PDB file of C-alpha atoms in Angstrom:
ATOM      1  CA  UNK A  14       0.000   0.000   0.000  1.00 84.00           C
ATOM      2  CA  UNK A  15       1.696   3.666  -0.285  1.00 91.00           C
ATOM      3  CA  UNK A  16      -0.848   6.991   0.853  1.00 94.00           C
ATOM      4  CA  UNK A  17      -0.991   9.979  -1.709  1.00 95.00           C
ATOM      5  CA  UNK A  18      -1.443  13.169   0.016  1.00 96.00           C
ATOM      6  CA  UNK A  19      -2.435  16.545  -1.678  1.00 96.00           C
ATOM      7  CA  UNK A  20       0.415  19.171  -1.554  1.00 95.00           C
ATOM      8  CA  UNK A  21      -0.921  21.647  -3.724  1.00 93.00           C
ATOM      9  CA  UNK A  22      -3.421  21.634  -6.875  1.00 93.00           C
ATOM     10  CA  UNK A  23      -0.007  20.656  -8.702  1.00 93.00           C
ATOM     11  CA  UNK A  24       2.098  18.796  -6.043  1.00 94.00           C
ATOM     12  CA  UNK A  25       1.002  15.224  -4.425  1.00 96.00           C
ATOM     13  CA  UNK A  26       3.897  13.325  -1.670  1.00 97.00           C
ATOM     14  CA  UNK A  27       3.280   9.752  -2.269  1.00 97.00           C
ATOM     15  CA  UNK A  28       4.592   7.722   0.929  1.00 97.00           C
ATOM     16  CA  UNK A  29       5.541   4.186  -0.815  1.00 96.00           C
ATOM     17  CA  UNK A  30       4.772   0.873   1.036  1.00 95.00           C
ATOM     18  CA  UNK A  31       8.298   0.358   2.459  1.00 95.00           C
ATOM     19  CA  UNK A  32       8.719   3.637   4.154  1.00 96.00           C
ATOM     20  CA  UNK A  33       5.178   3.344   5.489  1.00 96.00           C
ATOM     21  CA  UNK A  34       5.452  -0.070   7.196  1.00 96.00           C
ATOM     22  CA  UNK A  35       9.290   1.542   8.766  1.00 95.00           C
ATOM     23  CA  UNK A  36       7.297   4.699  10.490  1.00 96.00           C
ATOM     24  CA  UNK A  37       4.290   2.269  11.606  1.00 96.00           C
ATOM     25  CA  UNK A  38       6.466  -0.332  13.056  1.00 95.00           C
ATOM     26  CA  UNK A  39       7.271   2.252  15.665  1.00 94.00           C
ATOM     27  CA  UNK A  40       3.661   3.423  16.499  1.00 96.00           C
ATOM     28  CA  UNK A  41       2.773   3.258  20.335  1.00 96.00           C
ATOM     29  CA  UNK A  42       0.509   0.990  21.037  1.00 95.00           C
ATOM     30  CA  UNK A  43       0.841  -0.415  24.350  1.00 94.00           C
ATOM     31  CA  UNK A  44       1.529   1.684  27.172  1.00 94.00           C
ATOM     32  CA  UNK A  45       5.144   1.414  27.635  1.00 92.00           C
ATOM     33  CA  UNK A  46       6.038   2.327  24.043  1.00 92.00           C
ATOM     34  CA  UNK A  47       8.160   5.271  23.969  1.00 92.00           C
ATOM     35  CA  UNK A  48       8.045   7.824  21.067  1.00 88.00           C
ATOM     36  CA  UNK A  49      10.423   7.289  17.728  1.00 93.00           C
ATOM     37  CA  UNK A  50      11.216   9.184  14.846  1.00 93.00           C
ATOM     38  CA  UNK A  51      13.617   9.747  11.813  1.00 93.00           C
ATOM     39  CA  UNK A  52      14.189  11.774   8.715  1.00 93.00           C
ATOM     40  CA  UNK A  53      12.312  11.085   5.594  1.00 96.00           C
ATOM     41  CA  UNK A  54      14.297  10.447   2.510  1.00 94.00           C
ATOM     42  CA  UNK A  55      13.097  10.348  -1.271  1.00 94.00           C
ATOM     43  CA  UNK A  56      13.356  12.354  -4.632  1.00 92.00           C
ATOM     44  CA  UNK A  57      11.572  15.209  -6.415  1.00 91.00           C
ATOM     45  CA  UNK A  58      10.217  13.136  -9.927  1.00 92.00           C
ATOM     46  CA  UNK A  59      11.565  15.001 -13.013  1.00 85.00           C
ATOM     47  CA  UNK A  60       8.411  14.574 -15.101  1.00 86.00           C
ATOM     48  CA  UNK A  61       6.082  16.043 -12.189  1.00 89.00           C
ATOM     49  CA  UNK A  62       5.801  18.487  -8.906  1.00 91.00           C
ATOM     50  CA  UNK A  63       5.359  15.004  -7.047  1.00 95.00           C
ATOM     51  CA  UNK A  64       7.772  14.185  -3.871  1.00 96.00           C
ATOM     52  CA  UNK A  65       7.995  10.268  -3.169  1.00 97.00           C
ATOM     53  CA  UNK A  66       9.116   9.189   0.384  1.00 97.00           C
ATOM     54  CA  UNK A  67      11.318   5.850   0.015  1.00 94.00           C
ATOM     55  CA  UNK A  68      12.747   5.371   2.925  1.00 92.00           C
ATOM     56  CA  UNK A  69      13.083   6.804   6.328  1.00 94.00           C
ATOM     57  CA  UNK A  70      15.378   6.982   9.128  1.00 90.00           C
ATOM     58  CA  UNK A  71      14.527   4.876  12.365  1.00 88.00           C
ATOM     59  CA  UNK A  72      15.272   5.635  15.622  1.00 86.00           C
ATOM     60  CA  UNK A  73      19.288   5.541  16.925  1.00 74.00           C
ATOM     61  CA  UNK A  74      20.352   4.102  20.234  1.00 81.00           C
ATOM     62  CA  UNK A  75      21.744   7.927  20.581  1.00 79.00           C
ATOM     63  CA  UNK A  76      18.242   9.106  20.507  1.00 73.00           C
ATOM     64  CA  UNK A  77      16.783  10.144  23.294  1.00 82.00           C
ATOM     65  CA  UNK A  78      12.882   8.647  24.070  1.00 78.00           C
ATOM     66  CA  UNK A  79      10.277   8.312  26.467  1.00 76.00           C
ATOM     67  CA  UNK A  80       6.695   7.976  26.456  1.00 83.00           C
ATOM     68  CA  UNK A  81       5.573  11.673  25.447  1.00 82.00           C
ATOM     69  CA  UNK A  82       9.275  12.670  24.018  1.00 80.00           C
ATOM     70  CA  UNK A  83      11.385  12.101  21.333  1.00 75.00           C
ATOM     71  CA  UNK A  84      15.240  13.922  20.632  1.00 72.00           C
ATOM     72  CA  UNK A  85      16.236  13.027  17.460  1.00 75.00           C
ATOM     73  CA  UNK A  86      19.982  12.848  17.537  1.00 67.00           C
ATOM     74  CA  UNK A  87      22.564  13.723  14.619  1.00 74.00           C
ATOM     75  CA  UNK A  88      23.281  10.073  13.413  1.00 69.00           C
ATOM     76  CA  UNK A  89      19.692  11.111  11.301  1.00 63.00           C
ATOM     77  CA  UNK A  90      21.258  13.249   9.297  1.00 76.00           C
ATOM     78  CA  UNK A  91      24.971  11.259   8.993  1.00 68.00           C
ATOM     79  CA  UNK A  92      22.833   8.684   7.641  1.00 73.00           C
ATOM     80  CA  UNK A  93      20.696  10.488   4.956  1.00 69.00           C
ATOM     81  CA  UNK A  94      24.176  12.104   4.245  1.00 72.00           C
ATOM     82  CA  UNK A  95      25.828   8.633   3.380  1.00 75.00           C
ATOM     83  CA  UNK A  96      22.346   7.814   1.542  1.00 71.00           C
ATOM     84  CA  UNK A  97      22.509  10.756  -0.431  1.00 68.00           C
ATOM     85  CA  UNK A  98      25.927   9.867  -1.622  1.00 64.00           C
ATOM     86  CA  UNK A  99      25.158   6.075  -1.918  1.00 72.00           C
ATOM     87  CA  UNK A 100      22.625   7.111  -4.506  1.00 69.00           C
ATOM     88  CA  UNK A 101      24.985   9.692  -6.464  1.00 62.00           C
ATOM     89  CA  UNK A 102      23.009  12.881  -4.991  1.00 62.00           C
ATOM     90  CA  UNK A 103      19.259  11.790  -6.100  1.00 68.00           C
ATOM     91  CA  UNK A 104      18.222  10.709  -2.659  1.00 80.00           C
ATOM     92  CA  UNK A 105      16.965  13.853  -0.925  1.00 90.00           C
ATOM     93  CA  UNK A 106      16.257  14.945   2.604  1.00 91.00           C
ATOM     94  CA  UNK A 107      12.110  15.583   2.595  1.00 96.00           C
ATOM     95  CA  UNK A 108      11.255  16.004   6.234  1.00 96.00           C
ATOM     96  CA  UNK A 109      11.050  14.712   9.974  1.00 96.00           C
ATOM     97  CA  UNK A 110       8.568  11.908  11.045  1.00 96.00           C
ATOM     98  CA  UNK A 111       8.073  10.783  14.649  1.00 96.00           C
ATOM     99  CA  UNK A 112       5.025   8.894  16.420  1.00 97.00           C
ATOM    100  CA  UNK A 113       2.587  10.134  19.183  1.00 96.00           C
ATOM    101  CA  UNK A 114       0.838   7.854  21.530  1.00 95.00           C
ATOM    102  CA  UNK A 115      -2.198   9.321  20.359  1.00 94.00           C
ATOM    103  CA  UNK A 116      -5.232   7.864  17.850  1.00 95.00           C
ATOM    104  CA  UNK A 117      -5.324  10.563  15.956  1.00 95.00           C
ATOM    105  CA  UNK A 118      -2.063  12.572  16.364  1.00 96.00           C
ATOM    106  CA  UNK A 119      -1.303  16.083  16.793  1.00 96.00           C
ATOM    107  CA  UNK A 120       1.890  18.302  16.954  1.00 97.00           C
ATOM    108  CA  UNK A 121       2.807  19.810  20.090  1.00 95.00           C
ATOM    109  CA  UNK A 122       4.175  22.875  20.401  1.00 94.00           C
ATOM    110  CA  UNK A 123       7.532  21.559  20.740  1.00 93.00           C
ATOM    111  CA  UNK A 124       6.849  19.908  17.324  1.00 95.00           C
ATOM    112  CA  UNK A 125       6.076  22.903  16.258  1.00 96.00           C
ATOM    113  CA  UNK A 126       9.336  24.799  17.203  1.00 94.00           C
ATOM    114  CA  UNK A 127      11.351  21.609  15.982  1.00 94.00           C
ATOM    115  CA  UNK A 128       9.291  22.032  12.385  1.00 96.00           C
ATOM    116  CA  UNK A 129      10.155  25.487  12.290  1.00 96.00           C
ATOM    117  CA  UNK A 130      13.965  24.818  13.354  1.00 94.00           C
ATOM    118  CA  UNK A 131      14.140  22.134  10.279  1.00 93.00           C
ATOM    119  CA  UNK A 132      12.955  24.549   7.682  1.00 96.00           C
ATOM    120  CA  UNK A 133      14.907  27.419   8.402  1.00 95.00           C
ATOM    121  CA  UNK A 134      18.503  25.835   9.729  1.00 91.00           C
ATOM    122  CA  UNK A 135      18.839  22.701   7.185  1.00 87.00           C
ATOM    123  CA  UNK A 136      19.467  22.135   3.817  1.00 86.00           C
ATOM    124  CA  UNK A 137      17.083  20.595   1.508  1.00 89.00           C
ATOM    125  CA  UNK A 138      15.677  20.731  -2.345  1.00 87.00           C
ATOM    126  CA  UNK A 139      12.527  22.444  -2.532  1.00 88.00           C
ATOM    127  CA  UNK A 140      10.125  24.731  -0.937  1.00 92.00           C
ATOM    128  CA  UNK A 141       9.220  22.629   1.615  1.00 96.00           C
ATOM    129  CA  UNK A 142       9.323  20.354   4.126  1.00 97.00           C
ATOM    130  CA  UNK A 143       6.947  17.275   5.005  1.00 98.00           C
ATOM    131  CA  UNK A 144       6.153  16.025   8.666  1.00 98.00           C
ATOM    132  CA  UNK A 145       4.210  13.015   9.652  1.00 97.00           C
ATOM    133  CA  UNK A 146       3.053  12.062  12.928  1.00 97.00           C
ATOM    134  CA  UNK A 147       2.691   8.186  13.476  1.00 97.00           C
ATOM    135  CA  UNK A 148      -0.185   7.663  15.491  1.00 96.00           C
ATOM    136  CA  UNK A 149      -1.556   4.501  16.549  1.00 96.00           C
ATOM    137  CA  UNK A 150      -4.564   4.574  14.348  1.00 94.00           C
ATOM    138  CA  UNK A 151      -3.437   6.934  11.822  1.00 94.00           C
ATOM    139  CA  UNK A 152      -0.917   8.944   9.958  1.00 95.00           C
ATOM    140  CA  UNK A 153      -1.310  13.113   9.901  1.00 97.00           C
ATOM    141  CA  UNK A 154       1.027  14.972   7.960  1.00 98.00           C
ATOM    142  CA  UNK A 155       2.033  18.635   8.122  1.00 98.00           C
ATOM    143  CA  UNK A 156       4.424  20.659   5.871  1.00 98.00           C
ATOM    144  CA  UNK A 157       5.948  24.380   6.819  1.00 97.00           C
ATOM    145  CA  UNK A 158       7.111  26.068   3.863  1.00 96.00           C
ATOM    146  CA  UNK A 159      10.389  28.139   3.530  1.00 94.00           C
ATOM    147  CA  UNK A 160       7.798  31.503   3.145  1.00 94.00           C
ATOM    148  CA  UNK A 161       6.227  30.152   6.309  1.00 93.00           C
ATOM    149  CA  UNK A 162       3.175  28.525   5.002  1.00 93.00           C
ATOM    150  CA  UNK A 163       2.183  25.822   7.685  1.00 94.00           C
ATOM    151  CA  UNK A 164      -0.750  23.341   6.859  1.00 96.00           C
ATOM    152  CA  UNK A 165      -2.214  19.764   7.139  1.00 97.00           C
ATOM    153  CA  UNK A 166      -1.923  18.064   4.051  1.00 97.00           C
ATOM    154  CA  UNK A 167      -5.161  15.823   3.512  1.00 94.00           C
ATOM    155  CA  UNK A 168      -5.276  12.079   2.505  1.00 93.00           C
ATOM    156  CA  UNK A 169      -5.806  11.737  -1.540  1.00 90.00           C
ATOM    157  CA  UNK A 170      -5.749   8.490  -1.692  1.00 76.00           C
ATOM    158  CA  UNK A 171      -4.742   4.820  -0.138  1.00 74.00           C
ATOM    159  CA  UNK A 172      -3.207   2.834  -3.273  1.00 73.00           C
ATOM    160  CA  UNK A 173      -3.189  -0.972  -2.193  1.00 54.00           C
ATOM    161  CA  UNK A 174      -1.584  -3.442  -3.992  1.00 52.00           C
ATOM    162  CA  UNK A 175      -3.379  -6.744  -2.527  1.00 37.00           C
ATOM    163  CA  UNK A 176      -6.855  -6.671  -1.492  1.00 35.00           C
ATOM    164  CA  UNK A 177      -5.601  -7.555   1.905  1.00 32.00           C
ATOM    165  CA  UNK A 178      -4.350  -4.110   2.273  1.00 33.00           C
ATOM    166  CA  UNK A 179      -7.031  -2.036   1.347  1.00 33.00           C
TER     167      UNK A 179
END
């Protein structure tokens, strides 16, 4: 299964099956869980506006996590570093994802600040960057522009590829 989400009348990000199942093996579902997170990494397709998540980051042992907190330490970005060069420069830093233990997640203000922090420190392709929050019965997504734009992108559509998916 991957989700298509609407970015703009011209843009869709299309999360693909394998980068899906990584951010929802982490979602909290029993009561000691403790949050998780990553960086999403992907492209920006040549023959459209459309921005594909592949793969993700998952969490490091020098994260730091608890229940209602999640420090995403810099291993996230060594790795989509050595990714980026492992796929001669076409694998490109979209955006941070991390889970709430929440049914239908939303960002805290700390979220918020880290968001904020992402767009205007690092470096990335694009106007924008994407941020998902794993709940444990659903996926929201959120993307801050670099003009400050800040919105919920809404689910397009669910693409699965066995009926056992859908």
């Amino acid at each position: 299964m991957k989700l298509v989400y609407r970015v703009t009348p011209k843009q869709r990000l299309i999360i693909v099956e394998h980068a899906l199942k990584q951010m929802q093996a982490f979602a909290q579902h029993r009561s000691d869980d403790r949050e998780a997170g990553g960086v999403l990494l992907g492209r920006h397709l040549l023959d459209s506006r459309d921005v594909v998540i592949d793969e993700v980051s998952t969490p490091q042992s020098s994260d730091r996590r608890s229940r209602y907190g999640f420090f995403r330490s810099s291993t996230h970005q060594a790795l989509a570093r050595q990714r980026w060069l492992e796929e001669s420069s076409t694998s490109a830093y979209l955006g941070l994802w991390h889970t709430h233990p929440e049914r239908d997640p939303t960002p805290s203000g700390v979220d918020q600040r880290d968001w904020k922090q992402a767009v205007a420190g690092d470096t990335y392709e694009g106007d924008r960057l994407f941020f998902p929050i794993v709940g444990t019965h659903c996926i929201r997504i959120w993307t801050l522009s670099r003009r400050g734009t800040y919105r919920e992108l809404k689910l397009e559509s669910k693409n699965a590829k066995t009926k056992s998916n859908a």
